[in-house]
Amino acid sequence: MIDLHLIGMGTGNPDHLTRAAIAAMNAADLILLPRKGEAKSDLIDLRRTICADVLTAATRVVEFDLPERDTAAPYLSAVERWHDAIALAWRDEIARHLPTGGRLALLVWGDPSLYDSTLRIADRLRADGLAITVTVEPGITSLQALTAAHAIPLNTVGAPVLITTGRKLRAGGWPVGVDTIAVMLDGDCAFSTLDFRGIEIWWGAYLGMAYQMLIAGSLDEAAERIVEARASLRERHGWIMDIYLLRRVVPIDELRLR
């Protein structure tokens, strides 16, 4: 039996870990840390730092190479094959390091519940017949880190919030019935395809890290600055994690009258 603990580690700052997360890491027999290539070495370094900071027990920490997604293939089918490959990599590491079972911990960026597929990958192991139980220790999401960094509320009074992806925003435009949109996984600055009028944006990259960057303002004023900053940061670090919140501050009906 494998007792799998998925630990939300926030956005890379050890201070974001809960006490429950720290206890689960120290109670584990094994922690697996994924390597994502030289260009993203910062990500494994942050996980190493977290382990060094909080581990007081004799927990084994093992690194493994994470399979890469085929970015040339159609998105959904490529993701399915990628998740299959990750599940196989997990199974191989479990067979190698926990052949008789035990407690396994994985550090999940942000929180396992929000735009993360770790739980779905764990389901693949269960479907393949591995005896596994799954426990989640929640973490601070990038959305929480964003609103905290800008010191803003997520929603307006009594109003809904839509959490979506850049791909969806670009394909469908501003959705009907919401005045606030949180956008994740946007590699192409989908906000630049919107009618800028009456929209405010709060953007953040590398939230919680030493090189965190924030930009906020009206979309017509901030959009170009964000596009330029994002390109510069990605070139400098070799990777980028960012998120933004859009809010319509002028109702669409009023815009139509202008």
Short mmCIF file of C-alpha atoms in Angstrom, two decimals:
data_model
loop_
_atom_site.label_atom_id
_atom_site.label_comp_id
_atom_site.label_asym_id
_atom_site.label_seq_id
_atom_site.Cartn_x
_atom_site.Cartn_y
_atom_site.Cartn_z
CA MET A 1 0.00 0.00 0.00
CA ILE A 2 1.25 3.47 -0.94
CA ASP A 3 0.01 6.34 1.22
CA LEU A 4 0.41 9.29 -1.15
CA HIS A 5 0.40 12.82 0.30
CA LEU A 6 0.01 15.66 -2.19
CA ILE A 7 1.34 18.77 -0.49
CA GLY A 8 0.42 22.23 -1.70
CA MET A 9 3.66 24.18 -1.42
CA GLY A 10 2.36 27.58 -2.44
CA THR A 11 4.43 29.56 -4.91
CA GLY A 12 7.87 28.52 -3.75
CA ASN A 13 8.19 30.50 -0.55
CA PRO A 14 8.82 28.19 2.45
CA ASP A 15 6.70 30.55 4.57
CA HIS A 16 3.67 29.49 2.51
CA LEU A 17 3.74 25.94 3.89
CA THR A 18 1.13 25.07 6.49
CA ARG A 19 2.00 23.21 9.67
CA ALA A 20 0.08 20.23 8.31
CA ALA A 21 2.22 20.28 5.17
CA ILE A 22 5.45 20.37 7.18
CA ALA A 23 4.22 17.50 9.38
CA ALA A 24 3.32 15.43 6.30
CA MET A 25 6.75 16.00 4.76
CA ASN A 26 8.51 14.88 7.93
CA ALA A 27 6.25 11.84 8.28
CA ALA A 28 6.97 10.67 4.74
CA ASP A 29 9.28 7.79 3.94
CA LEU A 30 10.06 9.34 0.56
CA ILE A 31 9.67 12.72 -1.14
CA LEU A 32 9.92 12.78 -4.93
CA LEU A 33 11.16 15.99 -6.56
CA PRO A 34 10.65 16.39 -10.33
CA ARG A 35 13.41 17.82 -12.53
CA LYS A 36 12.06 19.79 -15.50
CA GLY A 37 15.25 20.43 -17.43
CA GLU A 38 18.05 22.96 -17.15
CA ALA A 39 15.87 25.88 -18.31
CA LYS A 40 13.60 25.36 -15.30
CA SER A 41 16.29 24.55 -12.75
CA ASP A 42 14.90 27.26 -10.46
CA LEU A 43 11.85 25.08 -9.85
CA ILE A 44 13.82 22.11 -8.52
CA ASP A 45 16.06 24.49 -6.55
CA LEU A 46 13.00 25.93 -4.78
CA ARG A 47 11.79 22.45 -3.87
CA ARG A 48 15.27 21.56 -2.58
CA THR A 49 15.29 24.72 -0.47
CA ILE A 50 11.90 23.92 1.02
CA CYS A 51 13.03 20.40 1.94
CA ALA A 52 16.25 21.71 3.47
CA ASP A 53 14.32 24.29 5.49
CA VAL A 54 11.60 22.11 6.97
CA LEU A 55 12.81 18.49 7.10
CA THR A 56 13.94 17.40 10.53
CA ALA A 57 13.25 13.68 10.15
CA ALA A 58 15.22 11.10 8.18
CA THR A 59 13.03 11.46 5.11
CA ARG A 60 14.59 10.32 1.86
CA VAL A 61 14.47 12.89 -0.93
CA VAL A 62 14.82 11.53 -4.46
CA GLU A 63 14.89 13.51 -7.70
CA PHE A 64 13.61 12.19 -11.00
CA ASP A 65 13.27 13.51 -14.54
CA LEU A 66 9.76 14.62 -15.41
CA PRO A 67 8.59 13.65 -18.92
CA GLU A 68 8.02 16.56 -21.29
CA ARG A 69 4.76 17.37 -23.05
CA ASP A 70 4.76 17.31 -26.85
CA THR A 71 3.99 20.95 -27.61
CA ALA A 72 3.63 20.25 -31.33
CA ALA A 73 0.70 17.84 -30.87
CA PRO A 74 -2.96 18.85 -30.36
CA TYR A 75 -3.25 20.17 -26.81
CA LEU A 76 -5.74 17.79 -25.15
CA SER A 77 -4.32 14.60 -26.64
CA ALA A 78 -0.78 15.75 -25.83
CA VAL A 79 -1.77 16.38 -22.21
CA GLU A 80 -3.35 12.93 -21.92
CA ARG A 81 -0.18 11.24 -23.20
CA TRP A 82 1.95 13.44 -20.96
CA HIS A 83 -0.05 12.50 -17.86
CA ASP A 84 0.26 8.82 -18.80
CA ALA A 85 4.03 9.24 -19.02
CA ILE A 86 4.22 11.01 -15.66
CA ALA A 87 2.15 8.27 -14.01
CA LEU A 88 4.57 5.69 -15.43
CA ALA A 89 7.54 7.67 -14.09
CA TRP A 90 5.93 7.77 -10.63
CA ARG A 91 5.29 4.03 -10.75
CA ASP A 92 8.94 3.36 -11.65
CA GLU A 93 10.19 5.51 -8.75
CA ILE A 94 7.78 3.85 -6.33
CA ALA A 95 8.90 0.37 -7.44
CA ARG A 96 12.53 1.40 -7.04
CA HIS A 97 12.35 3.21 -3.70
CA LEU A 98 9.19 1.91 -1.94
CA PRO A 99 8.92 -1.69 -3.16
CA THR A 100 7.09 -2.82 -0.01
CA GLY A 101 4.92 0.30 0.31
CA GLY A 102 5.09 3.32 2.57
CA ARG A 103 4.34 7.04 2.76
CA LEU A 104 5.16 9.04 -0.35
CA ALA A 105 4.99 12.85 -0.57
CA LEU A 106 4.94 15.08 -3.64
CA LEU A 107 5.27 18.86 -3.46
CA VAL A 108 2.67 20.46 -5.71
CA TRP A 109 3.08 24.02 -6.93
CA GLY A 110 0.28 26.18 -5.53
CA ASP A 111 -2.54 23.87 -4.50
CA PRO A 112 -3.47 20.44 -5.96
CA SER A 113 -7.08 21.55 -6.49
CA LEU A 114 -6.61 24.53 -8.84
CA TYR A 115 -5.47 24.00 -12.43
CA ASP A 116 -3.15 21.19 -11.44
CA SER A 117 -3.38 17.60 -12.65
CA THR A 118 -1.52 15.77 -9.89
CA LEU A 119 -4.75 14.28 -8.54
CA ARG A 120 -5.72 13.05 -12.01
CA ILE A 121 -2.30 11.46 -12.44
CA ALA A 122 -2.68 9.74 -9.07
CA ASP A 123 -6.02 8.35 -10.31
CA ARG A 124 -4.15 6.69 -13.17
CA LEU A 125 -2.03 4.72 -10.69
CA ARG A 126 -5.16 3.58 -8.89
CA ALA A 127 -6.81 2.62 -12.18
CA ASP A 128 -3.71 0.59 -13.09
CA GLY A 129 -4.15 -1.50 -9.95
CA LEU A 130 -1.66 0.09 -7.58
CA ALA A 131 -2.88 0.00 -3.98
CA ILE A 132 -2.82 3.69 -3.13
CA THR A 133 -4.56 6.13 -0.83
CA VAL A 134 -4.39 9.86 -1.49
CA THR A 135 -4.33 12.66 1.07
CA VAL A 136 -4.16 16.34 0.13
CA GLU A 137 -2.56 19.03 2.26
CA PRO A 138 -3.87 22.30 0.80
CA GLY A 139 -1.57 25.15 -0.13
CA ILE A 140 -1.71 28.81 -1.05
CA THR A 141 -2.83 29.16 -4.67
CA SER A 142 -1.28 31.57 -7.14
CA LEU A 143 -4.64 33.35 -7.16
CA GLN A 144 -4.44 33.96 -3.41
CA ALA A 145 -0.83 35.10 -3.75
CA LEU A 146 -1.83 37.51 -6.53
CA THR A 147 -4.66 39.20 -4.65
CA ALA A 148 -2.53 39.40 -1.50
CA ALA A 149 0.42 40.91 -3.37
CA HIS A 150 -1.81 43.62 -4.86
CA ALA A 151 -3.86 43.96 -1.64
CA ILE A 152 -7.17 43.65 -3.49
CA PRO A 153 -10.32 41.57 -2.93
CA LEU A 154 -10.95 38.77 -5.39
CA ASN A 155 -14.57 39.71 -6.03
CA THR A 156 -16.82 42.75 -6.04
CA VAL A 157 -19.73 42.79 -3.58
CA GLY A 158 -22.15 39.91 -4.19
CA ALA A 159 -20.69 39.19 -7.64
CA PRO A 160 -19.28 35.99 -9.17
CA VAL A 161 -15.72 35.35 -10.30
CA LEU A 162 -14.73 33.21 -13.26
CA ILE A 163 -11.43 31.30 -13.17
CA THR A 164 -10.32 30.34 -16.65
CA THR A 165 -7.32 29.89 -18.93
CA GLY A 166 -5.70 32.12 -21.50
CA ARG A 167 -6.69 29.63 -24.19
CA LYS A 168 -10.38 29.92 -23.23
CA LEU A 169 -10.28 33.72 -22.94
CA ARG A 170 -8.69 34.07 -26.36
CA ALA A 171 -11.20 31.70 -27.98
CA GLY A 172 -14.37 33.02 -26.34
CA GLY A 173 -13.68 36.62 -25.34
CA TRP A 174 -15.15 38.19 -22.22
CA PRO A 175 -17.84 35.84 -20.85
CA VAL A 176 -21.36 37.06 -20.20
CA GLY A 177 -22.52 37.54 -16.61
CA VAL A 178 -19.25 38.18 -14.77
CA ASP A 179 -17.31 41.33 -14.03
CA THR A 180 -14.16 39.64 -12.67
CA ILE A 181 -12.02 37.03 -14.43
CA ALA A 182 -8.93 35.27 -13.06
CA VAL A 183 -6.75 33.98 -15.90
CA MET A 184 -4.18 31.21 -15.52
CA LEU A 185 -1.94 29.29 -17.92
CA ASP A 186 -1.75 32.14 -20.42
CA GLY A 187 1.39 31.91 -22.51
CA ASP A 188 0.19 34.31 -25.20
CA CYS A 189 -1.18 37.33 -23.28
CA ALA A 190 -4.81 36.69 -24.23
CA PHE A 191 -5.85 39.94 -22.53
CA SER A 192 -4.39 41.75 -25.55
CA THR A 193 -7.29 40.42 -27.68
CA LEU A 194 -9.97 42.16 -25.57
CA ASP A 195 -11.62 45.53 -26.00
CA PHE A 196 -9.52 47.40 -23.42
CA ARG A 197 -12.18 49.96 -22.53
CA GLY A 198 -13.45 49.89 -18.95
CA ILE A 199 -11.18 47.01 -17.80
CA GLU A 200 -8.61 46.99 -14.99
CA ILE A 201 -5.84 44.37 -14.72
CA TRP A 202 -3.70 43.10 -11.84
CA TRP A 203 -0.82 40.94 -13.07
CA GLY A 204 1.90 39.09 -11.17
CA ALA A 205 4.84 36.87 -12.10
CA TYR A 206 7.00 34.66 -9.84
CA LEU A 207 4.64 35.39 -6.96
CA GLY A 208 6.19 34.88 -3.54
CA MET A 209 9.71 34.59 -4.94
CA ALA A 210 12.62 36.97 -4.57
CA TYR A 211 12.13 38.23 -8.15
CA GLN A 212 8.36 38.70 -7.95
CA MET A 213 7.04 41.38 -10.32
CA LEU A 214 3.66 43.14 -10.24
CA ILE A 215 1.91 45.43 -12.70
CA ALA A 216 -1.58 46.91 -12.28
CA GLY A 217 -3.73 49.57 -13.91
CA SER A 218 -6.23 50.14 -16.68
CA LEU A 219 -5.81 47.52 -19.40
CA ASP A 220 -5.22 50.10 -22.12
CA GLU A 221 -2.33 51.54 -20.11
CA ALA A 222 -0.87 48.30 -18.68
CA ALA A 223 -1.25 45.75 -21.50
CA GLU A 224 1.87 46.70 -23.46
CA ARG A 225 3.97 46.98 -20.29
CA ILE A 226 2.91 43.47 -19.25
CA VAL A 227 3.67 41.98 -22.67
CA GLU A 228 7.15 43.54 -22.66
CA ALA A 229 7.89 42.62 -19.03
CA ARG A 230 6.74 39.05 -19.56
CA ALA A 231 8.97 38.56 -22.60
CA SER A 232 11.96 40.07 -20.80
CA LEU A 233 11.48 37.97 -17.68
CA ARG A 234 11.04 34.75 -19.64
CA GLU A 235 14.24 35.41 -21.54
CA ARG A 236 16.11 36.22 -18.32
CA HIS A 237 14.97 33.19 -16.29
CA GLY A 238 14.20 30.66 -19.04
CA TRP A 239 10.66 30.14 -17.72
CA ILE A 240 7.81 32.15 -16.25
CA MET A 241 4.80 31.53 -14.03
CA ASP A 242 2.27 34.34 -14.03
CA ILE A 243 -1.40 35.00 -13.42
CA TYR A 244 -3.69 37.99 -13.69
CA LEU A 245 -7.07 39.30 -12.62
CA LEU A 246 -9.29 41.29 -14.95
CA ARG A 247 -12.20 43.40 -13.70
CA ARG A 248 -14.71 45.33 -15.76
CA VAL A 249 -15.14 48.64 -13.94
CA VAL A 250 -17.39 50.20 -16.59
CA PRO A 251 -20.51 48.13 -17.42
CA ILE A 252 -20.67 46.85 -21.00
CA ASP A 253 -24.07 48.52 -21.53
CA GLU A 254 -22.56 51.89 -20.64
CA LEU A 255 -19.69 51.29 -23.05
CA ARG A 256 -22.16 50.64 -25.86
CA LEU A 257 -23.69 54.06 -25.29
CA ARG A 258 -20.37 55.84 -25.67
#
